[in-house]
CSV table of C-alpha atoms in Angstrom, one decimal:
chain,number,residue,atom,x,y,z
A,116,UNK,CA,104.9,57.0,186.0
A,117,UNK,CA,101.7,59.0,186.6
A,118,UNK,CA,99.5,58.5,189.0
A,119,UNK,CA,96.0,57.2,187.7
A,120,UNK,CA,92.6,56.6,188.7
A,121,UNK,CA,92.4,53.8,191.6
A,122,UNK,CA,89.9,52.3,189.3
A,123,UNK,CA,92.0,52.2,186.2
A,124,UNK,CA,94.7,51.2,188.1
A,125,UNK,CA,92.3,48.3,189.0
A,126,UNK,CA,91.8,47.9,185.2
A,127,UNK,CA,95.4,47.8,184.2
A,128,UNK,CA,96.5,45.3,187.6
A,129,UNK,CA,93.4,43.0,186.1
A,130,UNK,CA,95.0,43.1,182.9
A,131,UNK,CA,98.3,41.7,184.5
A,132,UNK,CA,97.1,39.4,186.6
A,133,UNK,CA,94.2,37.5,184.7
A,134,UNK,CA,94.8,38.2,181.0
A,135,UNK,CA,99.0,38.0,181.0
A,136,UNK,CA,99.9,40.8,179.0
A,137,UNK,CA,103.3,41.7,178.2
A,138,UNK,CA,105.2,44.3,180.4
A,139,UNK,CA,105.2,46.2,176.9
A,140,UNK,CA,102.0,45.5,176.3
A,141,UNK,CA,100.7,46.6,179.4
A,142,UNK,CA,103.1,49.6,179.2
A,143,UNK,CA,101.4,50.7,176.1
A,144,UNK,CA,97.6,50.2,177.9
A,145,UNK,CA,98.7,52.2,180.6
A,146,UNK,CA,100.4,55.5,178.3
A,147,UNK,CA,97.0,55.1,176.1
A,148,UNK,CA,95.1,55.8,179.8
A,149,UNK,CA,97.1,58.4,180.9
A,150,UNK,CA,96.3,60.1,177.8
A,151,UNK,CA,92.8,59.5,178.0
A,152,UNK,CA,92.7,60.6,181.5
A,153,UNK,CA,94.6,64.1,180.7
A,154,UNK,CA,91.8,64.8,178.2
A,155,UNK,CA,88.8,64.1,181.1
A,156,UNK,CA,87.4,67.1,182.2
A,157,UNK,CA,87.2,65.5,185.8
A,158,UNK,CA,88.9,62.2,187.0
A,159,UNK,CA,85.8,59.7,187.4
A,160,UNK,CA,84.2,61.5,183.8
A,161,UNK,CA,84.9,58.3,182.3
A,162,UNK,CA,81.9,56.7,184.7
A,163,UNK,CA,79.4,58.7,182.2
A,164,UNK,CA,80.9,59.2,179.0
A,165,UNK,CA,78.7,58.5,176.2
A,166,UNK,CA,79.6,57.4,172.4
A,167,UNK,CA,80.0,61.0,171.3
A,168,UNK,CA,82.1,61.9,174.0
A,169,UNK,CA,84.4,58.8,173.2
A,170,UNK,CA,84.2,59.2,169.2
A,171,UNK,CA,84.9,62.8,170.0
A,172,UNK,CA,88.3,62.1,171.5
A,173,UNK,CA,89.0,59.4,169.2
A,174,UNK,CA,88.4,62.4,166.0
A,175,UNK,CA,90.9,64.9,167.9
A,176,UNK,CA,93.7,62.8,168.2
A,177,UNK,CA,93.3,62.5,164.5
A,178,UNK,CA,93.2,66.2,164.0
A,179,UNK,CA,96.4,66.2,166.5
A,180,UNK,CA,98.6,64.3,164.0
A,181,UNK,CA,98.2,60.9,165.6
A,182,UNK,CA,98.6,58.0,163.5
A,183,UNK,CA,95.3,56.0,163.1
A,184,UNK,CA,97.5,52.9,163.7
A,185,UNK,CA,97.7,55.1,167.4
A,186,UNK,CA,94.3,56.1,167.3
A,187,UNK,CA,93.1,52.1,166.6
A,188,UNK,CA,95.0,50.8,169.8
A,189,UNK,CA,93.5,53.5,171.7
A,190,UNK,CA,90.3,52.3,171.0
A,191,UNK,CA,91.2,48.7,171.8
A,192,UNK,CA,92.0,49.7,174.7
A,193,UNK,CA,89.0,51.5,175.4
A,194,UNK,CA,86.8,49.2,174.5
A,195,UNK,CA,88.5,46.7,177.1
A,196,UNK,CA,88.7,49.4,179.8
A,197,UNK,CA,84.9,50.2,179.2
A,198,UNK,CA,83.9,46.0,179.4
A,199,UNK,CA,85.8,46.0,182.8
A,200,UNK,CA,83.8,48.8,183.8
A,201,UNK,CA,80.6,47.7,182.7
A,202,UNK,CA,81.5,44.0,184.1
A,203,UNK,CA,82.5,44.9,187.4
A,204,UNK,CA,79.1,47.2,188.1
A,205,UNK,CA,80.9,50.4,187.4
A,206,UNK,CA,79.1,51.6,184.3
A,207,UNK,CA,75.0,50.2,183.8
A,208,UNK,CA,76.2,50.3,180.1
A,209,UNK,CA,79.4,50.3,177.8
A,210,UNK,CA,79.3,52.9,175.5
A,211,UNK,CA,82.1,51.3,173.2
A,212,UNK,CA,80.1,49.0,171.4
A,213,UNK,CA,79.0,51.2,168.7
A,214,UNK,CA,82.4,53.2,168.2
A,215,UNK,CA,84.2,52.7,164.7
A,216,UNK,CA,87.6,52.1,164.8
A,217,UNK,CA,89.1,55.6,163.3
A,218,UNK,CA,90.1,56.8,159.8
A,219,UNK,CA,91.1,59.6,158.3
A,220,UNK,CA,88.1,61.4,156.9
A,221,UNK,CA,87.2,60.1,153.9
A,222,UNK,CA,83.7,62.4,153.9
A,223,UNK,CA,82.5,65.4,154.6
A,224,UNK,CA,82.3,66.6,157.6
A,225,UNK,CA,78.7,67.6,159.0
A,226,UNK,CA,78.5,71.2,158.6
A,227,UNK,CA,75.7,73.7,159.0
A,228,UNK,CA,74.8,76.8,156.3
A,229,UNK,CA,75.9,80.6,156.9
A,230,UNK,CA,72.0,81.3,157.5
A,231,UNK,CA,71.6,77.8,159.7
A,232,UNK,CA,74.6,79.3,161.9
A,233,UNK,CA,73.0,82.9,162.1
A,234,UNK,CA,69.6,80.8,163.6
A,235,UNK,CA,71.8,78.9,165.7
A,236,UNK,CA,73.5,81.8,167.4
A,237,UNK,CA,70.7,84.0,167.8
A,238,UNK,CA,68.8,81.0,169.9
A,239,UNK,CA,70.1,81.9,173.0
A,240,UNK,CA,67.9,84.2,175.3
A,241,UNK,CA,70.5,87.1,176.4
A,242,UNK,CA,68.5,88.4,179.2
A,243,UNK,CA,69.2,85.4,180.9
A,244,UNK,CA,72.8,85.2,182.4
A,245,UNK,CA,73.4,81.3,181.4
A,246,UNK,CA,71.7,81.9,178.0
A,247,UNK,CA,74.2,84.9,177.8
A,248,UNK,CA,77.1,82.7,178.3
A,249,UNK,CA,76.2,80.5,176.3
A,250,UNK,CA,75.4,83.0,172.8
A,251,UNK,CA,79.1,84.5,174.1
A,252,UNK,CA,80.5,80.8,173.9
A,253,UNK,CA,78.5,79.8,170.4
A,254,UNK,CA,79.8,83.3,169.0
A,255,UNK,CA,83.2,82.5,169.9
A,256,UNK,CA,83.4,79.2,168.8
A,257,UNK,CA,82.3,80.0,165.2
A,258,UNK,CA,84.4,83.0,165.1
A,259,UNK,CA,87.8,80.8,166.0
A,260,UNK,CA,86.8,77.3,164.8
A,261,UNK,CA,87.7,76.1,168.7
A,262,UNK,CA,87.5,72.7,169.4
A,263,UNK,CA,85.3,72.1,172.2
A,264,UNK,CA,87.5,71.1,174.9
A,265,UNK,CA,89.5,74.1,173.9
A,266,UNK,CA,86.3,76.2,174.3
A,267,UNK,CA,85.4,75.0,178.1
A,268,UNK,CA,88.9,75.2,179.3
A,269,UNK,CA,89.7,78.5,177.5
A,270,UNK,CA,91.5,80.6,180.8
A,271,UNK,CA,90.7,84.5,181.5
A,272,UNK,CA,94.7,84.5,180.9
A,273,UNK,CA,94.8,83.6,177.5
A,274,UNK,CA,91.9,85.5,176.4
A,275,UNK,CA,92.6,89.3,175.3
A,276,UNK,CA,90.0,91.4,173.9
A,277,UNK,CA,92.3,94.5,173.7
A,278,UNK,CA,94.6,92.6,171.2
A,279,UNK,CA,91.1,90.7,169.5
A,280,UNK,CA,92.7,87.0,170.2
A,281,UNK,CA,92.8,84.3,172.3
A,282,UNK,CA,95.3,81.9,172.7
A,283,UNK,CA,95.2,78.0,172.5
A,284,UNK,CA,97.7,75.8,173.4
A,285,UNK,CA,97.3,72.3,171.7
A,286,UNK,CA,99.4,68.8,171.6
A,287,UNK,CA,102.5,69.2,172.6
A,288,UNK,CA,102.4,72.9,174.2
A,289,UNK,CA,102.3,73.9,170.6
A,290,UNK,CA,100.4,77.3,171.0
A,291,UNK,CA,98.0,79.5,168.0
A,292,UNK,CA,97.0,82.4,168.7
A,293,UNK,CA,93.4,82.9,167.1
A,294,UNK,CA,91.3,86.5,166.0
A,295,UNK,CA,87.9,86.1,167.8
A,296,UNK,CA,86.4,89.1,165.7
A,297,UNK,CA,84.1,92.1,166.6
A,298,UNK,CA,80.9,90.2,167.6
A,299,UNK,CA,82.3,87.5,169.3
A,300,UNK,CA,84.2,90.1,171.2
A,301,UNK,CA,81.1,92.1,172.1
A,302,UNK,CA,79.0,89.3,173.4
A,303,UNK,CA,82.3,88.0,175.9
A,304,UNK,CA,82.0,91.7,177.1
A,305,UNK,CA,78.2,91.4,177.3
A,306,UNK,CA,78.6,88.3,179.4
A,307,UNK,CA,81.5,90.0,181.9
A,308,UNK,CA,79.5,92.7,182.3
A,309,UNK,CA,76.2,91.4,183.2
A,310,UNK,CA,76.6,87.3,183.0
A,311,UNK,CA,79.8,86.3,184.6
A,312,UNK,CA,79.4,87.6,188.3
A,313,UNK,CA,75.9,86.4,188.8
A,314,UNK,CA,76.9,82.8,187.7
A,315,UNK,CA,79.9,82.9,189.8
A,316,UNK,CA,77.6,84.3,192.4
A,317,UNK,CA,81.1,85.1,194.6
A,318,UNK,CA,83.0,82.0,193.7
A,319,UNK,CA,86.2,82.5,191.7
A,320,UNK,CA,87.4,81.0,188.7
A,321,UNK,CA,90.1,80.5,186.1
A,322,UNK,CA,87.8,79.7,183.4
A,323,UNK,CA,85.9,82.2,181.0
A,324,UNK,CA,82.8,80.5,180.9
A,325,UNK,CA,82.0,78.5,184.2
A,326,UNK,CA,79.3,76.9,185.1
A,327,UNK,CA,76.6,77.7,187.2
A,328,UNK,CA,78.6,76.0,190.0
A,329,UNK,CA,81.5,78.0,189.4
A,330,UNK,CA,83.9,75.2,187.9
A,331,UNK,CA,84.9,74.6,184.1
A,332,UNK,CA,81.6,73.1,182.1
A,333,UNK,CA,82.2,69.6,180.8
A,334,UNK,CA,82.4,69.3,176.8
A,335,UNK,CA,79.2,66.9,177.7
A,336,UNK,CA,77.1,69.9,179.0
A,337,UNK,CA,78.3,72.7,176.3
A,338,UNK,CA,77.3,69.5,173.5
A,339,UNK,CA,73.7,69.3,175.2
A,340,UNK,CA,73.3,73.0,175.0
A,341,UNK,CA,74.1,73.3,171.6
A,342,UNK,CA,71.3,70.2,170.9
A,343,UNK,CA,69.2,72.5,173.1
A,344,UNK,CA,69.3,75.6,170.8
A,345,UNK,CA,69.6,73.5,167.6
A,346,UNK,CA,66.2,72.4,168.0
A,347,UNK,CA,64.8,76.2,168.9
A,348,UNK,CA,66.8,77.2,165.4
A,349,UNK,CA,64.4,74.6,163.7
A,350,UNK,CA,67.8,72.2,163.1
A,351,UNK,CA,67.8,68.6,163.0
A,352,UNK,CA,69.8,67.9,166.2
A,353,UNK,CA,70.4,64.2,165.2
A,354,UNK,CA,72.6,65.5,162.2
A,355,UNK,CA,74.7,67.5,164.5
A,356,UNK,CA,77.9,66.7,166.0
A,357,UNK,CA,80.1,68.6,169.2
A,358,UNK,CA,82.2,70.1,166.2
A,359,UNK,CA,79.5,71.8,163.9
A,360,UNK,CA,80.4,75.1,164.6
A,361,UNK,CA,84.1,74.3,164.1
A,362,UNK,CA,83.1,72.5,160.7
A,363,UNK,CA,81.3,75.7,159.8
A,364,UNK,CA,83.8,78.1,160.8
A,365,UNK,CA,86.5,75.8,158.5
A,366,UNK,CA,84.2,75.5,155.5
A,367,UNK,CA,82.6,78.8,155.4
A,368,UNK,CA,86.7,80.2,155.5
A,369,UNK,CA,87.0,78.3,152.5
A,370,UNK,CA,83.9,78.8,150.3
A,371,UNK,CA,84.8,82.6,151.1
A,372,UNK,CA,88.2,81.7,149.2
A,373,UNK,CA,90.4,81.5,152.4
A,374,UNK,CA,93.9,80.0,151.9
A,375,UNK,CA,94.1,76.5,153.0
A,376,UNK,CA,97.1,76.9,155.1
A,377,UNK,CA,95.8,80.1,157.2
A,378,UNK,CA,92.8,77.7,157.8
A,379,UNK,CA,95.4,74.7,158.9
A,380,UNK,CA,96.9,77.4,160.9
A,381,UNK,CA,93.5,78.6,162.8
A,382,UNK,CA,92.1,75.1,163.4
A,383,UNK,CA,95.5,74.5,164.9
A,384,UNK,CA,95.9,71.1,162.4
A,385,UNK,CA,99.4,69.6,162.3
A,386,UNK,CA,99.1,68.0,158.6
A,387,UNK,CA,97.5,70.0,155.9
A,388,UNK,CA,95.6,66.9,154.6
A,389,UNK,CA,93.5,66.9,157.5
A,390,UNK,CA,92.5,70.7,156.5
A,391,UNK,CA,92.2,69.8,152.7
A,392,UNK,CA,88.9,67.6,153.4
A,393,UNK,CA,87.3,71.3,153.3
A,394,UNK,CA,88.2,71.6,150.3
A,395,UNK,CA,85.7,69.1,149.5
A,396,UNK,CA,83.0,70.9,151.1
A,397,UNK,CA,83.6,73.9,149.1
A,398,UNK,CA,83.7,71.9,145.5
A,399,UNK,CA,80.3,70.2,147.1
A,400,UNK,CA,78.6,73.3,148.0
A,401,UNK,CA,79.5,75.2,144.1
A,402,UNK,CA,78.3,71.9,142.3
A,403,UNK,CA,75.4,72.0,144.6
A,404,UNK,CA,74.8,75.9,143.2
A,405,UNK,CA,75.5,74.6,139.5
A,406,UNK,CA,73.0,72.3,139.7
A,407,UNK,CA,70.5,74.4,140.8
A,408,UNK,CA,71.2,77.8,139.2
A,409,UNK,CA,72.8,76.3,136.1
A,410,UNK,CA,70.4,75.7,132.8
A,411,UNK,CA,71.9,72.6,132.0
A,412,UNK,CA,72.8,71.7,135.6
């Protein structure tokens, strides 16, 4: 049994002791937040989460192969953790309120066009060496389809720019190894050889992209920097989600006429149906054209 949080401990002995759940029940509770805890980038994050953050982890253990009957008792549990916290003066809000409980995508995902991507990555100001980190980090992500938490804790160690890869190692120490292409490789090299050092300023680090304090960047900073330059590419920030880039990278793969199952591959997807909802995107995008191009469209 791991140890946990004092706090969620707190949660989970509060559970026991004024709601009687079941030894299995409370079993379950506490495997759910263990989980949950191994995906915070630090051990009190869950004090400031937001929605996105918590719909964000809900939507990767999708992609991850969980069932959603899995991903629906996480959220009940969430939701509960999240009222004890907001209850007991912990949290001034609870951010669970407006969570969905989780499906399958039925939709589209929210994706961005090749020539709204090539604004987006040219927002960042390279002469600056935070701005420089981040076009290095906005380069790499479209050019691997990362997820974000992938992104931020992506080691010097599994990044090679001699071999043009990087590897990720997902649910279940299941690894990919990923191409991170010419450009996104020239702007990581940019940032080593006039970014890194400054923001380090001495400090060491594990991390390819730390802060400006030396540690890992949280997957709530990197989403408020890519608002940041969304709105300096002239995009509609509010239509945006953490995994744009990632939705781009898939999609544009397959409007180019990618196979499906390289692109399961790359995102690092454990059921091909989860991949297939691109191929919507494509079928969109070329009825889209035929309707405007088309004489009879």
């Amino acid at each position: 049994m791991k140890n946990l949080d004092p706090i969620i401990e707190q949660f989970l002995e509060t559970l026991w002791q004024e709601h009687g759940l079941s030894k299995n029940t409370s079993a379950s509770y506490r495997l759910d937040l263990e989980s949950f805890s191994e995906w915070l980038p630090t051990p009190k994050a869950f004090l400031t989460l937001d929605h996105f953050d918590l719909q964000s982890f809900l939507g990767e253990r999708l992609e991850q192969g969980y069932k959603v009957t899995s991903s629906a008792r996480m959220l009940s549990c969430l939701r509960k953790f999240f009222r004890f916290l907001y209850t007991e003066n912990y949290r001034q809000d609870d951010p669970t309120l407006t969570l969905t409980s989780p499906r399958k995508p039925a939709h589209l995902p929210k994706s961005l066009s090749e020539e709204q991507v090539m604004d987006l990555l040219d927002s960042p100001n390279t002469l600056d060496p935070v701005e420089l980190r981040d076009k290095a980090m906005l380069e790499l992500l479209y050019a691997t389809g990362l997820r974000v938490s992938e992104l931020v804790s992506l080691s010097i160690d599994n990044l090679s720019l001699r071999q043009g890869v990087v590897r990720v190692v997902g649910k279940g120490d299941k690894e990919r190894l990923v191409p991170i292409g010419e450009e996104a490789g020239y702007w990581i090299q940019e940032f080593f050889r006039y970014g890194r050092a400054i923001l380090l300023n001495n400090l060491q680090s594990d991390v390819v992209f730390p802060s400006r304090r030396g540690q890992q960047m949280t997957r709530q900073t990197f989403w408020h920097r890519i608002k940041h330059y969304a709105v300096l590419a002239g995009i509609d920030s509010e239509k945006l989600s953490p995994h744009v880039l990632r939705h781009a990278f898939a999609t544009h793969l397959v409007n180019h006429g990618a196979d499906l199952r390289v692109v399961q591959m790359l995102l690092g997807h454990s059921d091909l149906s989860t991949t297939q909802i691109y191929t919507h995107v494509a079928k969109a995008r070329l009825k889209s054209l035929h309707q405007q191009f088309h004489p009879r469209g």
